[in-house]
Tab-separated table of C-alpha atoms in Angstrom:
chain	number	residue	atom	x	y	z
Y	259	MET	CA	-23.276	79.895	-29.644
Y	260	GLU	CA	-25.546	82.413	-31.754
Y	261	LEU	CA	-25.361	86.365	-30.935
Y	262	ILE	CA	-28.858	86.741	-32.576
Y	263	ASP	CA	-31.977	84.206	-33.031
Y	264	LEU	CA	-32.323	84.559	-36.704
Y	265	THR	CA	-35.943	82.315	-36.094
Y	266	LEU	CA	-37.327	85.100	-33.669
Y	267	ILE	CA	-36.609	87.211	-36.893
Y	268	TRP	CA	-38.007	85.420	-39.124
Y	269	ILE	CA	-41.179	85.224	-37.697
Y	270	GLY	CA	-41.556	88.869	-36.771
Y	271	ILE	CA	-40.969	89.209	-40.578
Y	272	ILE	CA	-43.382	85.934	-42.083
Y	273	ALA	CA	-46.516	87.409	-39.356
Y	274	PHE	CA	-45.766	90.772	-40.897
Y	275	GLY	CA	-46.417	89.508	-44.349
Y	276	VAL	CA	-49.474	88.037	-43.300
Y	277	PHE	CA	-50.563	90.317	-41.519
Y	278	MET	CA	-50.251	93.066	-44.734
Y	279	TYR	CA	-51.820	90.975	-46.710
Y	280	VAL	CA	-54.867	90.191	-44.462
Y	281	LEU	CA	-55.112	94.042	-44.617
Y	282	MET	CA	-54.981	95.375	-47.590
Y	283	ASP	CA	-55.790	92.973	-49.285
Y	284	GLY	CA	-58.852	92.386	-47.272
Y	285	PHE	CA	-60.585	95.127	-47.684
Y	286	ASP	CA	-60.095	94.249	-52.121
Y	287	LEU	CA	-62.464	91.210	-51.289
Y	288	GLY	CA	-64.893	92.592	-48.922
Y	289	VAL	CA	-65.546	94.708	-52.513
Y	290	GLY	CA	-66.105	91.873	-53.905
Y	291	ILE	CA	-67.894	89.814	-51.001
Y	292	LEU	CA	-70.867	92.690	-51.210
Y	293	PHE	CA	-70.496	93.765	-54.982
Y	294	PRO	CA	-73.723	91.407	-55.569
Y	295	PHE	CA	-75.915	93.640	-52.892
Y	296	ALA	CA	-74.423	97.100	-54.577
Y	297	GLY	CA	-78.356	97.826	-56.107
Y	298	SER	CA	-77.042	98.700	-59.605
Y	299	GLU	CA	-73.798	98.799	-61.742
Y	300	GLU	CA	-73.353	102.265	-62.062
Y	301	ARG	CA	-72.403	101.723	-58.035
Y	302	ARG	CA	-70.214	98.426	-59.122
Y	303	ASP	CA	-68.450	100.177	-61.360
Y	304	ILE	CA	-67.216	102.985	-58.424
Y	305	MET	CA	-66.389	99.695	-56.254
Y	306	MET	CA	-64.731	97.844	-58.903
Y	307	ASN	CA	-62.508	101.546	-59.472
Y	308	SER	CA	-62.264	102.411	-56.225
Y	309	VAL	CA	-59.794	98.572	-55.622
Y	310	ALA	CA	-58.246	98.552	-59.010
Y	311	PRO	CA	-55.819	100.171	-58.922
Y	312	VAL	CA	-54.389	98.657	-55.476
Y	313	TRP	CA	-56.077	94.727	-55.586
Y	314	ASP	CA	-53.158	93.102	-57.431
Y	315	GLY	CA	-50.169	94.967	-55.727
Y	316	ASN	CA	-51.653	94.327	-52.625
Y	317	GLU	CA	-51.351	90.477	-53.429
Y	318	THR	CA	-47.260	90.421	-53.276
Y	319	TRP	CA	-47.708	90.405	-49.016
Y	320	LEU	CA	-49.088	86.716	-49.834
Y	321	VAL	CA	-46.133	86.081	-52.391
Y	322	LEU	CA	-43.601	87.319	-49.804
Y	323	GLY	CA	-44.647	85.555	-47.337
Y	324	GLY	CA	-45.650	82.031	-48.510
Y	325	THR	CA	-41.864	82.271	-50.234
Y	326	GLY	CA	-40.224	82.971	-46.928
Y	327	LEU	CA	-42.203	80.599	-45.288
Y	328	LEU	CA	-41.031	77.864	-47.517
Y	329	ALA	CA	-37.467	79.207	-47.592
Y	330	ALA	CA	-37.442	79.863	-43.512
Y	331	PHE	CA	-39.903	77.108	-42.178
Y	332	PRO	CA	-40.008	74.769	-44.535
Y	333	MET	CA	-41.266	71.980	-42.636
Y	334	ILE	CA	-44.519	73.843	-42.278
Y	335	TYR	CA	-44.603	73.633	-45.549
Y	336	ALA	CA	-44.278	69.645	-45.053
Y	337	VAL	CA	-47.744	69.622	-42.844
Y	338	PHE	CA	-49.867	72.330	-44.506
Y	339	LEU	CA	-49.574	71.447	-47.505
Y	340	PRO	CA	-51.084	68.369	-47.199
Y	341	ALA	CA	-53.403	68.844	-44.550
Y	342	LEU	CA	-54.630	72.265	-46.116
Y	343	TYR	CA	-54.719	71.467	-50.205
Y	344	ILE	CA	-57.832	71.784	-50.615
Y	345	GLY	CA	-57.538	74.737	-48.206
Y	346	VAL	CA	-55.353	76.466	-49.975
Y	347	PHE	CA	-57.180	75.776	-53.952
Y	348	LEU	CA	-60.069	76.775	-52.800
Y	349	LEU	CA	-58.038	79.742	-51.623
Y	350	LEU	CA	-56.231	80.597	-54.999
Y	351	ALA	CA	-58.986	79.482	-57.212
Y	352	GLY	CA	-61.545	82.167	-55.900
Y	353	LEU	CA	-57.844	84.591	-56.044
Y	354	ILE	CA	-57.509	83.989	-59.829
Y	355	PHE	CA	-61.389	83.817	-60.088
Y	356	ARG	CA	-61.321	87.008	-59.090
Y	357	GLY	CA	-58.340	88.439	-60.875
Y	358	VAL	CA	-59.641	87.346	-64.224
Y	359	ALA	CA	-63.470	89.109	-64.323
Y	360	PHE	CA	-61.461	92.466	-62.447
Y	361	GLU	CA	-59.955	92.322	-66.710
Y	362	PHE	CA	-62.504	90.996	-68.450
Y	363	ARG	CA	-65.657	92.897	-66.550
Y	364	PHE	CA	-63.974	96.045	-67.731
Y	365	LYS	CA	-63.773	95.026	-71.167
Y	366	ALA	CA	-67.578	93.058	-71.348
Y	367	PRO	CA	-70.331	95.162	-72.944
Y	368	ALA	CA	-72.787	96.578	-70.083
Y	369	ASP	CA	-75.239	93.603	-70.949
Y	370	GLY	CA	-72.679	91.204	-70.874
Y	371	ARG	CA	-71.183	92.125	-66.853
Y	372	GLY	CA	-73.176	89.280	-65.174
Y	373	PRO	CA	-70.338	86.250	-65.360
Y	374	TRP	CA	-67.886	88.516	-64.606
Y	375	ASN	CA	-69.861	90.389	-61.742
Y	376	TRP	CA	-70.962	86.507	-60.044
Y	377	ALA	CA	-66.690	85.746	-61.227
Y	378	PHE	CA	-66.044	88.495	-58.647
Y	379	PHE	CA	-68.085	87.967	-56.346
Y	380	LEU	CA	-67.020	83.768	-55.479
Y	381	GLY	CA	-63.743	84.321	-56.142
Y	382	SER	CA	-63.981	86.946	-53.416
Y	383	LEU	CA	-66.397	84.355	-50.739
Y	384	VAL	CA	-64.416	81.526	-51.466
Y	385	ALA	CA	-60.659	82.862	-51.464
Y	386	ALA	CA	-62.070	85.037	-47.871
Y	387	PHE	CA	-63.884	81.493	-46.500
Y	388	ALA	CA	-61.422	79.320	-47.368
Y	389	GLN	CA	-58.457	82.008	-45.138
Y	390	GLY	CA	-60.877	81.409	-42.669
Y	391	ALA	CA	-61.167	77.861	-42.120
Y	392	VAL	CA	-57.283	77.835	-42.656
Y	393	VAL	CA	-56.886	79.822	-39.474
Y	394	GLY	CA	-59.295	77.524	-38.029
Y	395	ALA	CA	-58.060	74.529	-38.806
Y	396	TYR	CA	-54.633	75.777	-37.619
Y	397	ILE	CA	-56.085	76.888	-34.570
Y	398	GLN	CA	-57.867	72.524	-33.715
Y	399	GLY	CA	-54.034	71.253	-34.431
Y	400	PHE	CA	-53.268	69.300	-36.745
Y	401	GLU	CA	-52.670	65.039	-36.489
Y	402	VAL	CA	-48.612	64.380	-37.060
Y	403	GLU	CA	-45.995	62.030	-36.747
Y	404	GLY	CA	-42.768	62.703	-36.068
Y	405	PHE	CA	-42.453	65.850	-39.604
Y	406	SER	CA	-45.144	64.369	-41.405
Y	407	TYR	CA	-48.647	64.780	-41.602
Y	408	VAL	CA	-51.204	61.436	-40.881
Y	409	GLY	CA	-55.058	63.235	-40.925
Y	410	GLY	CA	-57.415	63.065	-43.841
Y	411	PRO	CA	-57.487	65.117	-47.054
Y	412	LEU	CA	-60.704	67.005	-45.024
Y	413	ASP	CA	-59.986	66.742	-41.450
Y	414	TRP	CA	-59.506	70.620	-42.037
Y	415	LEU	CA	-63.603	71.054	-42.279
Y	416	THR	CA	-64.760	71.011	-39.260
Y	417	PRO	CA	-68.177	73.176	-37.591
Y	418	PHE	CA	-65.098	75.208	-36.385
Y	419	THR	CA	-63.346	76.087	-38.680
Y	420	VAL	CA	-66.616	76.505	-41.004
Y	421	MET	CA	-67.445	78.824	-38.307
Y	422	THR	CA	-64.165	80.877	-38.388
Y	423	GLY	CA	-64.580	81.102	-42.317
Y	424	LEU	CA	-68.227	82.567	-42.019
Y	425	GLY	CA	-65.921	85.541	-39.528
Y	426	LEU	CA	-63.814	85.875	-41.617
Y	427	VAL	CA	-66.200	86.294	-44.907
Y	428	MET	CA	-67.691	88.807	-42.499
Y	429	GLY	CA	-64.496	91.171	-41.478
Y	430	TYR	CA	-63.901	91.707	-45.158
Y	431	ALA	CA	-67.089	93.013	-45.606
Y	432	LEU	CA	-67.043	95.346	-42.285
Y	433	LEU	CA	-63.723	96.107	-43.903
Y	434	GLY	CA	-64.545	96.807	-47.275
Y	435	ALA	CA	-67.663	98.606	-46.330
Y	436	CYS	CA	-64.960	100.904	-44.557
Y	437	TRP	CA	-63.581	101.554	-47.919
Y	438	LEU	CA	-65.970	102.065	-49.246
Y	439	ILE	CA	-66.826	104.869	-47.182
Y	440	MET	CA	-63.311	106.491	-47.399
Y	441	LYS	CA	-62.782	106.361	-51.093
Y	442	THR	CA	-67.303	106.997	-52.606
Y	443	GLU	CA	-70.097	108.957	-51.508
Y	444	GLY	CA	-73.574	109.996	-52.289
Y	445	ASP	CA	-75.794	106.960	-51.996
Y	446	LEU	CA	-73.047	104.322	-52.236
Y	447	GLN	CA	-71.544	105.488	-49.752
Y	448	ALA	CA	-74.725	106.096	-47.141
Y	449	TRP	CA	-75.241	102.111	-48.058
Y	450	ALA	CA	-71.147	101.653	-46.944
Y	451	TYR	CA	-72.311	103.287	-43.692
Y	452	ARG	CA	-75.266	100.871	-42.937
Y	453	VAL	CA	-73.852	97.797	-43.888
Y	454	ALA	CA	-70.569	98.808	-42.029
Y	455	ARG	CA	-73.002	98.869	-38.959
Y	456	GLY	CA	-74.866	95.128	-39.778
Y	457	MET	CA	-71.502	93.878	-40.344
Y	458	LEU	CA	-70.247	94.739	-37.239
Y	459	VAL	CA	-72.534	93.892	-35.142
Y	460	ALA	CA	-71.755	90.578	-36.847
Y	461	VAL	CA	-68.041	90.642	-36.566
Y	462	LEU	CA	-67.957	91.247	-32.200
Y	463	LEU	CA	-70.682	88.589	-32.257
Y	464	VAL	CA	-68.768	85.578	-34.373
Y	465	TYR	CA	-65.450	87.006	-32.174
Y	466	LEU	CA	-67.151	86.097	-29.097
Y	467	VAL	CA	-68.640	82.591	-30.332
Y	468	VAL	CA	-65.862	81.527	-32.003
Y	469	SER	CA	-63.484	82.797	-28.743
Y	470	LEU	CA	-65.770	80.732	-26.363
Y	471	TRP	CA	-65.217	77.927	-28.845
Y	472	THR	CA	-61.670	78.068	-28.724
Y	473	ALA	CA	-61.076	77.525	-24.821
Y	474	LEU	CA	-64.216	75.430	-24.423
Y	475	GLY	CA	-62.590	73.212	-26.999
Y	476	HIS	CA	-59.006	73.365	-26.591
Y	477	PRO	CA	-57.945	72.889	-22.431
Y	478	ASP	CA	-54.327	73.688	-23.289
Y	479	ILE	CA	-54.701	77.357	-25.208
Y	480	LEU	CA	-57.711	77.702	-21.979
Y	481	GLU	CA	-54.356	77.026	-20.146
Y	482	ARG	CA	-52.483	79.580	-22.049
Y	483	TRP	CA	-55.072	81.872	-21.121
Y	484	LEU	CA	-55.699	81.785	-17.641
Y	485	ASP	CA	-51.917	81.136	-17.273
Y	486	ASN	CA	-51.191	85.033	-18.519
Y	487	ALA	CA	-54.599	86.311	-18.169
Y	488	ALA	CA	-52.858	90.181	-16.976
Y	489	ILE	CA	-51.887	90.311	-20.487
Y	490	LEU	CA	-54.538	88.719	-22.438
Y	491	TRP	CA	-57.433	90.345	-20.859
Y	492	ILE	CA	-56.055	93.591	-23.104
Y	493	PHE	CA	-57.035	92.432	-26.236
Y	494	PRO	CA	-60.673	91.556	-26.177
Y	495	THR	CA	-61.240	95.173	-24.077
Y	496	LEU	CA	-59.294	97.081	-26.520
Y	497	SER	CA	-61.398	95.208	-29.119
Y	498	LEU	CA	-64.961	95.862	-27.783
Y	499	LEU	CA	-63.731	99.616	-26.888
Y	500	VAL	CA	-62.482	100.414	-31.363
Y	501	GLY	CA	-65.964	98.573	-31.862
Y	502	ILE	CA	-67.686	101.047	-29.953
Y	503	GLY	CA	-65.538	103.685	-30.963
Y	504	LEU	CA	-66.775	102.430	-34.919
Y	505	TRP	CA	-69.894	102.520	-33.917
Y	506	ARG	CA	-69.924	105.648	-32.719
Y	507	ALA	CA	-67.885	107.042	-35.960
Y	508	LEU	CA	-70.478	105.176	-38.519
Y	509	SER	CA	-73.623	107.370	-36.799
Y	510	ARG	CA	-71.947	110.516	-37.050
Y	511	ARG	CA	-70.672	110.511	-40.770
Y	512	ASN	CA	-66.595	110.278	-40.036
Y	513	GLU	CA	-65.656	108.274	-42.970
Y	514	GLY	CA	-61.766	108.237	-42.681
Y	515	PHE	CA	-61.837	106.830	-39.070
Y	516	PRO	CA	-64.377	103.560	-38.987
Y	517	PHE	CA	-61.290	101.785	-41.750
Y	518	VAL	CA	-58.800	102.639	-39.693
Y	519	ALA	CA	-60.959	101.293	-36.681
Y	520	THR	CA	-61.472	97.911	-38.707
Y	521	LEU	CA	-57.614	97.343	-38.541
Y	522	MET	CA	-57.418	98.292	-35.514
Y	523	LEU	CA	-60.027	94.947	-35.186
Y	524	PHE	CA	-57.526	92.901	-37.296
Y	525	ALA	CA	-54.730	93.886	-35.823
Y	526	LEU	CA	-56.129	93.059	-32.216
Y	527	ALA	CA	-57.514	90.020	-33.595
Y	528	TYR	CA	-53.929	88.742	-35.168
Y	529	ILE	CA	-52.056	90.005	-31.964
Y	530	GLY	CA	-54.398	87.419	-29.946
Y	531	LEU	CA	-54.057	84.888	-32.075
Y	532	VAL	CA	-50.450	84.439	-32.602
Y	533	ILE	CA	-49.564	85.254	-28.862
Y	534	SER	CA	-52.509	81.856	-27.997
Y	535	MET	CA	-50.665	79.543	-30.194
Y	536	TRP	CA	-47.177	80.642	-29.382
Y	537	PRO	CA	-44.257	79.106	-29.928
Y	538	TYR	CA	-46.378	76.463	-31.528
Y	539	ALA	CA	-45.584	76.263	-35.236
Y	540	VAL	CA	-47.258	73.540	-35.960
Y	541	PRO	CA	-50.413	72.806	-33.256
Y	542	PRO	CA	-50.013	70.736	-30.817
Y	543	VAL	CA	-46.668	69.378	-30.785
Y	544	HIS	CA	-44.551	71.316	-32.778
Y	545	THR	CA	-42.352	75.165	-32.322
Y	546	TYR	CA	-41.370	77.691	-34.778
Y	547	TRP	CA	-37.860	76.347	-33.690
Y	548	ASP	CA	-38.920	73.110	-34.284
Y	549	ALA	CA	-39.902	73.697	-37.847
Y	550	ALA	CA	-37.024	76.137	-39.058
Y	551	SER	CA	-34.592	76.034	-41.900
Y	552	SER	CA	-30.827	75.490	-40.719
Y	553	PRO	CA	-29.226	79.274	-39.801
Y	554	ASP	CA	-27.465	79.244	-43.134
Y	555	SER	CA	-30.488	79.441	-44.709
Y	556	GLN	CA	-32.151	81.284	-43.166
Y	557	LEU	CA	-29.810	83.514	-43.495
Y	558	PHE	CA	-28.752	84.013	-47.231
Y	559	THR	CA	-32.908	84.728	-47.500
Y	560	LEU	CA	-32.660	87.171	-45.099
Y	561	ILE	CA	-30.153	88.993	-46.520
Y	562	GLY	CA	-32.416	89.529	-49.964
Y	563	LEU	CA	-35.404	90.495	-48.351
Y	564	LEU	CA	-33.528	93.593	-46.595
Y	565	PHE	CA	-33.933	94.818	-50.289
Y	566	VAL	CA	-36.985	93.772	-51.388
Y	567	ILE	CA	-39.632	94.048	-48.166
Y	568	PRO	CA	-37.857	98.752	-48.466
Y	569	ILE	CA	-38.996	98.330	-52.178
Y	570	ILE	CA	-42.638	96.651	-51.519
Y	571	LEU	CA	-43.469	99.397	-48.743
Y	572	GLY	CA	-42.572	102.277	-51.176
Y	573	TYR	CA	-44.461	101.514	-54.132
Y	574	THR	CA	-46.923	100.650	-52.371
Y	575	ALA	CA	-47.025	103.582	-50.419
Y	576	TRP	CA	-46.785	105.690	-52.854
Y	577	THR	CA	-49.430	103.709	-55.389
Y	578	TYR	CA	-51.209	104.405	-52.578
Y	579	TRP	CA	-50.717	107.872	-52.521
Y	580	VAL	CA	-50.911	108.715	-56.721
Y	581	PHE	CA	-55.009	107.135	-56.220
Y	582	ARG	CA	-55.864	108.928	-53.249
Y	583	GLY	CA	-59.127	110.351	-52.510
Y	584	LYS	CA	-62.565	109.805	-53.874
Y	585	VAL	CA	-64.418	107.918	-56.465
Y	586	ARG	CA	-66.771	108.687	-58.656
Y	587	ALA	CA	-68.930	107.420	-61.209
Y	588	GLY	CA	-67.455	107.526	-64.880
Y	589	GLU	CA	-63.712	107.888	-63.357
Y	590	GLY	CA	-61.266	104.636	-64.130
Y	591	TYR	CA	-57.857	103.949	-64.347
Y	592	HIS	CA	-58.578	100.873	-67.233
């Protein structure tokens, strides 16, 4: 009999890694989504310089979550990869385009930045949409027989997943706008305030639509919500309160709280998703314990992560500390 449930520990590690990626890479994807609408190349220079020192380090969490998932829950890979192959390909292609645009735009002459601006925008947009669509596909479940996926390659693309994809695009745009509020000043900051208010309204509306759509289209999830109503009602209530607080902070031209409040909105939605789908790793039939690797494999990988995670947290905190403060025109680390 195991004294420690390694599967439960790994669920926490994977959930933490994915959550850190969504938060820390979400704002620079949001900046990319807003890129074409900034109005001038000077603004776009400031926007890119605000995320250039940290964007590639943020993606460390994606690598950590992906490799940890393979080591601890190989069955999830066995189902998710064939089910979501096209969506995952679009996600990675978008991240590659964005990364290339970062480096080449800095080296391009002023009159040759147009293609790299669009590569940065489209890469960010596609990556964000693909992430949201993958989340929607997870909610709607997978067609499996035993431990094999038996559905089609486009089963992940439905009206529901399109809605969740667009919802995450709007959420990242809100996060990116709040990042710009915190990191910039002047007319660019004023523009970011206006964008953030519009995105906040859109995000809350999409949150409501997706919640209702999930409840109406998935009776098992609705039943789980009703069975745990005394706990789950807290999350939409807190989301509404945080949304009101965020709106007031934007109206009062607060610089720091909008970004923190948006992170809180993401955290509440993420926790609500985990609780709604618990304990299914491959809904609607296989739990995390069904999908887990052997305890020996979990323990071996866990020992390595005990050293890796503090290092990642340490250099991430150090990077953000070094590049703290406002970003102004003409400044950059390249």
